[in-house]
CSV table of C-alpha atoms in Angstrom, one decimal:
chain,number,residue,atom,x,y,z
F,1,MET,CA,37.0,-20.7,6.0
F,2,LYS,CA,37.9,-23.1,3.2
F,3,ILE,CA,38.3,-21.1,0.1
F,4,LEU,CA,39.0,-22.0,-3.6
F,5,LEU,CA,41.0,-19.5,-5.5
F,6,ILE,CA,40.9,-19.8,-9.3
F,7,GLU,CA,43.5,-17.4,-10.6
F,8,ASP,CA,46.0,-17.9,-13.4
F,9,ASP,CA,48.4,-15.1,-12.3
F,10,ARG,CA,50.8,-17.1,-10.2
F,11,GLU,CA,52.3,-14.0,-8.4
F,12,ALA,CA,48.8,-12.7,-7.5
F,13,ALA,CA,47.7,-16.1,-6.4
F,14,SER,CA,50.7,-16.7,-4.2
F,15,TYR,CA,50.1,-13.3,-2.5
F,16,LEU,CA,46.5,-14.0,-1.9
F,17,ILE,CA,47.1,-17.5,-0.6
F,18,GLN,CA,49.6,-16.2,1.9
F,19,ALA,CA,47.5,-13.3,3.0
F,20,LEU,CA,44.4,-15.5,3.4
F,21,ASP,CA,46.4,-18.0,5.4
F,22,GLU,CA,47.6,-15.3,7.7
F,23,ALA,CA,44.0,-14.3,8.1
F,24,GLY,CA,43.2,-17.8,9.3
F,25,HIS,CA,41.7,-19.3,6.2
F,26,VAL,CA,42.6,-22.5,4.2
F,27,THR,CA,43.0,-21.8,0.5
F,28,HIS,CA,43.1,-24.2,-2.4
F,29,HIS,CA,44.4,-22.9,-5.7
F,30,ALA,CA,43.7,-23.7,-9.4
F,31,ALA,CA,45.6,-22.0,-12.1
F,32,ASP,CA,43.2,-22.6,-15.0
F,33,GLY,CA,39.4,-22.7,-15.6
F,34,GLU,CA,39.0,-26.5,-16.2
F,35,THR,CA,41.0,-27.4,-13.1
F,36,GLY,CA,39.1,-24.8,-11.1
F,37,TYR,CA,35.7,-26.1,-12.3
F,38,ALA,CA,36.7,-29.7,-11.4
F,39,MET,CA,37.8,-28.7,-7.9
F,40,ALA,CA,34.7,-26.5,-7.3
F,41,SER,CA,32.4,-29.4,-8.5
F,42,GLY,CA,34.2,-32.1,-6.5
F,43,MET,CA,34.8,-30.5,-3.1
F,44,ASP,CA,32.9,-28.3,-0.7
F,45,TYR,CA,34.1,-24.7,-0.2
F,46,ASP,CA,32.8,-21.8,1.9
F,47,VAL,CA,33.6,-19.2,-0.8
F,48,LEU,CA,35.0,-19.3,-4.4
F,49,ILE,CA,37.2,-16.5,-5.6
F,50,VAL,CA,37.2,-16.7,-9.4
F,51,ASP,CA,39.2,-14.6,-11.9
F,52,ARG,CA,37.2,-13.7,-14.9
F,53,MET,CA,39.8,-14.2,-17.6
F,54,LEU,CA,41.3,-17.7,-17.3
F,55,PRO,CA,43.0,-20.2,-19.7
F,56,ARG,CA,41.1,-23.3,-20.8
F,57,ARG,CA,37.8,-22.0,-19.4
F,58,ASP,CA,36.7,-18.5,-18.5
F,59,GLY,CA,35.4,-17.6,-15.0
F,60,LEU,CA,31.9,-16.7,-16.0
F,61,SER,CA,31.4,-20.1,-17.7
F,62,ILE,CA,32.6,-21.8,-14.5
F,63,VAL,CA,30.0,-19.8,-12.4
F,64,GLU,CA,27.2,-20.4,-14.9
F,65,SER,CA,27.8,-24.2,-14.9
F,66,LEU,CA,28.0,-24.4,-11.1
F,67,ARG,CA,24.7,-22.5,-10.7
F,68,ALA,CA,23.1,-24.7,-13.4
F,69,GLU,CA,24.0,-27.7,-11.3
F,70,GLY,CA,22.4,-26.1,-8.2
F,71,ASP,CA,25.7,-25.2,-6.5
F,72,LYS,CA,25.0,-22.2,-4.3
F,73,THR,CA,28.5,-21.6,-3.0
F,74,PRO,CA,29.1,-17.8,-2.8
F,75,VAL,CA,31.3,-16.5,-5.6
F,76,LEU,CA,33.5,-13.4,-5.7
F,77,ILE,CA,34.5,-12.6,-9.2
F,78,LEU,CA,37.8,-10.8,-9.8
F,79,SER,CA,38.4,-8.9,-13.0
F,80,ALA,CA,40.3,-6.1,-14.6
F,81,LEU,CA,37.1,-5.3,-16.5
F,82,GLY,CA,35.4,-2.7,-14.3
F,83,GLU,CA,32.7,-1.1,-16.5
F,84,VAL,CA,29.1,-1.3,-15.3
F,85,ASP,CA,28.2,-3.7,-18.1
F,86,ASP,CA,31.1,-6.0,-17.1
F,87,ARG,CA,30.0,-6.1,-13.5
F,88,VAL,CA,26.4,-6.7,-14.5
F,89,LYS,CA,27.4,-9.7,-16.7
F,90,GLY,CA,29.4,-11.1,-13.8
F,91,LEU,CA,26.5,-10.9,-11.4
F,92,ARG,CA,24.0,-12.2,-14.0
F,93,ALA,CA,26.2,-15.2,-14.6
F,94,GLY,CA,25.7,-16.1,-11.0
F,95,GLY,CA,28.4,-14.2,-9.1
F,96,ASP,CA,27.5,-12.9,-5.7
F,97,ASP,CA,30.0,-10.1,-5.8
F,98,TYR,CA,32.4,-8.5,-8.2
F,99,LEU,CA,35.7,-6.9,-7.4
F,100,THR,CA,37.7,-4.9,-9.9
F,101,LYS,CA,41.5,-5.1,-10.2
F,102,PRO,CA,43.6,-3.7,-8.7
F,103,TYR,CA,42.1,-4.1,-5.3
F,104,ALA,CA,43.2,-3.8,-1.7
F,105,PHE,CA,43.5,-7.1,0.1
F,106,ALA,CA,41.6,-5.6,3.1
F,107,GLU,CA,38.6,-5.1,0.8
F,108,LEU,CA,38.8,-8.5,-0.7
F,109,LEU,CA,39.0,-10.2,2.7
F,110,ALA,CA,36.0,-8.1,4.0
F,111,ARG,CA,33.9,-9.1,0.9
F,112,VAL,CA,34.8,-12.8,1.3
F,113,GLU,CA,33.8,-12.7,4.9
F,114,VAL,CA,30.5,-11.0,4.1
F,115,LEU,CA,29.7,-13.6,1.5
F,116,ALA,CA,30.4,-16.4,3.9
F,117,ARG,CA,28.1,-14.8,6.5
F,118,ARG,CA,25.3,-14.4,4.0
F,119,SER,CA,25.4,-18.1,3.2
F,120,SER,CA,25.3,-19.1,6.9
F,121,PRO,CA,22.1,-20.7,7.9
F,122,SER,CA,21.9,-18.7,11.1
F,123,GLU,CA,19.2,-16.1,11.3
F,124,ALA,CA,20.2,-12.4,10.9
F,125,ALA,CA,20.7,-10.6,14.2
F,126,THR,CA,17.9,-8.2,15.2
F,127,SER,CA,20.1,-6.1,17.4
F,128,TYR,CA,23.8,-5.2,17.8
F,129,GLU,CA,25.9,-3.9,20.6
F,130,VAL,CA,29.4,-2.4,20.7
F,131,GLY,CA,30.9,-0.8,23.8
F,132,GLY,CA,27.6,0.4,25.2
F,133,LEU,CA,26.2,1.4,21.9
F,134,GLN,CA,23.0,-0.5,21.1
F,135,LEU,CA,21.0,-0.7,17.9
F,136,ASP,CA,17.7,-2.4,17.6
F,137,ARG,CA,16.7,-3.2,14.0
F,138,LEU,CA,13.1,-3.9,14.8
F,139,SER,CA,12.3,-0.8,16.8
F,140,ARG,CA,14.8,1.3,14.9
F,141,LYS,CA,16.1,2.7,18.2
F,142,VAL,CA,19.7,3.5,19.0
F,143,GLU,CA,21.2,4.4,22.4
F,144,ARG,CA,24.6,4.6,24.1
F,145,ASP,CA,24.9,4.0,27.8
F,146,GLY,CA,21.2,4.3,28.1
F,147,GLU,CA,20.8,7.7,26.3
F,148,ALA,CA,18.7,7.7,23.1
F,149,ILE,CA,20.4,8.8,19.9
F,150,LEU,CA,18.2,10.1,17.1
F,151,LEU,CA,19.4,9.2,13.6
F,152,GLN,CA,18.1,9.9,10.1
F,153,PRO,CA,17.2,6.9,8.0
F,154,ARG,CA,20.5,6.9,6.1
F,155,GLU,CA,22.5,7.4,9.3
F,156,PHE,CA,20.7,4.4,10.8
F,157,ARG,CA,21.5,2.2,7.8
F,158,LEU,CA,25.1,3.3,7.9
F,159,LEU,CA,25.5,2.5,11.6
F,160,GLU,CA,23.7,-0.8,11.2
F,161,TYR,CA,26.1,-1.8,8.5
F,162,LEU,CA,29.1,-0.7,10.5
F,163,MET,CA,27.9,-2.6,13.6
F,164,LYS,CA,27.1,-5.7,11.6
F,165,ASN,CA,30.8,-5.7,10.7
F,166,ALA,CA,32.1,-4.5,14.0
F,167,GLY,CA,35.8,-5.0,14.4
F,168,LYS,CA,36.4,-5.2,10.7
F,169,VAL,CA,37.5,-2.6,8.2
F,170,VAL,CA,34.6,-1.4,6.0
F,171,THR,CA,35.8,0.2,2.8
F,172,ARG,CA,34.2,3.2,1.0
F,173,THR,CA,33.2,0.9,-1.9
F,174,MET,CA,31.4,-1.5,0.5
F,175,LEU,CA,29.5,1.5,2.0
F,176,LEU,CA,28.5,2.9,-1.3
F,177,GLU,CA,27.2,-0.5,-2.4
F,178,ASN,CA,25.5,-1.6,0.8
F,179,VAL,CA,24.3,1.6,2.3
F,180,TRP,CA,23.6,3.8,-0.8
F,181,ASP,CA,23.0,1.0,-3.3
F,182,TYR,CA,25.6,2.6,-5.6
F,183,HIS,CA,27.7,0.3,-7.8
F,184,PHE,CA,29.9,3.1,-8.9
F,185,ASP,CA,31.8,5.9,-7.2
F,186,PRO,CA,29.7,9.1,-7.5
F,187,GLN,CA,32.8,11.2,-6.8
F,188,THR,CA,31.2,13.1,-4.0
F,189,ASN,CA,31.9,13.5,-0.3
F,190,VAL,CA,28.6,11.9,0.7
F,191,ILE,CA,30.4,9.3,2.9
F,192,ASP,CA,32.5,11.8,4.7
F,193,VAL,CA,29.5,14.0,5.4
F,194,HIS,CA,27.5,11.2,6.9
F,195,MET,CA,30.4,9.8,8.8
F,196,SER,CA,31.1,13.2,10.4
F,197,ARG,CA,27.4,13.5,11.4
F,198,LEU,CA,27.3,9.9,12.8
F,199,ARG,CA,30.5,10.4,14.7
F,200,SER,CA,29.2,13.5,16.4
F,201,LYS,CA,26.0,11.7,17.4
F,202,ILE,CA,27.5,8.5,18.8
F,203,ASP,CA,30.9,9.6,20.1
F,204,LYS,CA,30.4,13.2,21.2
F,205,GLY,CA,30.6,13.5,25.0
F,206,HIS,CA,32.1,10.1,25.5
F,207,ALA,CA,35.7,9.5,26.5
F,208,SER,CA,36.2,6.5,24.3
F,209,PRO,CA,35.3,6.9,20.6
F,210,LEU,CA,33.8,3.9,18.8
F,211,LEU,CA,33.9,5.0,15.2
F,212,HIS,CA,37.4,5.0,13.8
F,213,THR,CA,38.9,6.0,10.4
F,214,VAL,CA,41.4,3.4,9.1
F,215,ARG,CA,43.8,5.5,7.0
F,216,GLY,CA,43.9,4.4,3.4
F,217,ALA,CA,41.4,1.5,4.0
F,218,GLY,CA,38.1,2.7,5.3
F,219,TYR,CA,36.2,2.8,8.6
F,220,MET,CA,35.7,0.5,11.6
F,221,ILE,CA,33.5,0.5,14.6
F,222,ARG,CA,35.0,-1.1,17.7
F,223,GLU,CA,35.5,-0.6,21.4
């Protein structure tokens, strides 16, 4: 992907540029809002990563101006302001996602990749398959190696999201937002409970587990 990072913190920007490069992406950098806006307006990018608090022009103003011009490039807003009202303002300004500092790079990368896929013109897949595990979104059926697996609605949605992002780390925050529609941490073990139930249904009795816990990061489904 070709990414524009608008971030005034040089140390943070340097780290992100290197990490994104190692992940196989090309990253251009602007250290202030005016330069960032000019670059975003004058070049095509797959995703914009925009810090909210910037010199010369704030991040929300950049996003609002781009949207007013009809620019639909996906935008991930970074901010130390993490209250619900702050996130709502960021999204209403035209941001597609909002990530609070400090953050784990694995989560930032996952969110950037999800935004890029959302903007892709290709149609959403109607089925997924990972290592003999099959999920059909239309019939709402799941089976592994030909054996049907009965899932509750929330379990189905959880598995669907994991399989949609197969081979990638999915963080707890991403699950709360995309499976439970929570934009805050309810401070419960709801994810752990559902993961335990899902793991027992799709992996029990099979030599090779598909659902993996990535310590300190989240979860991943893979062969």
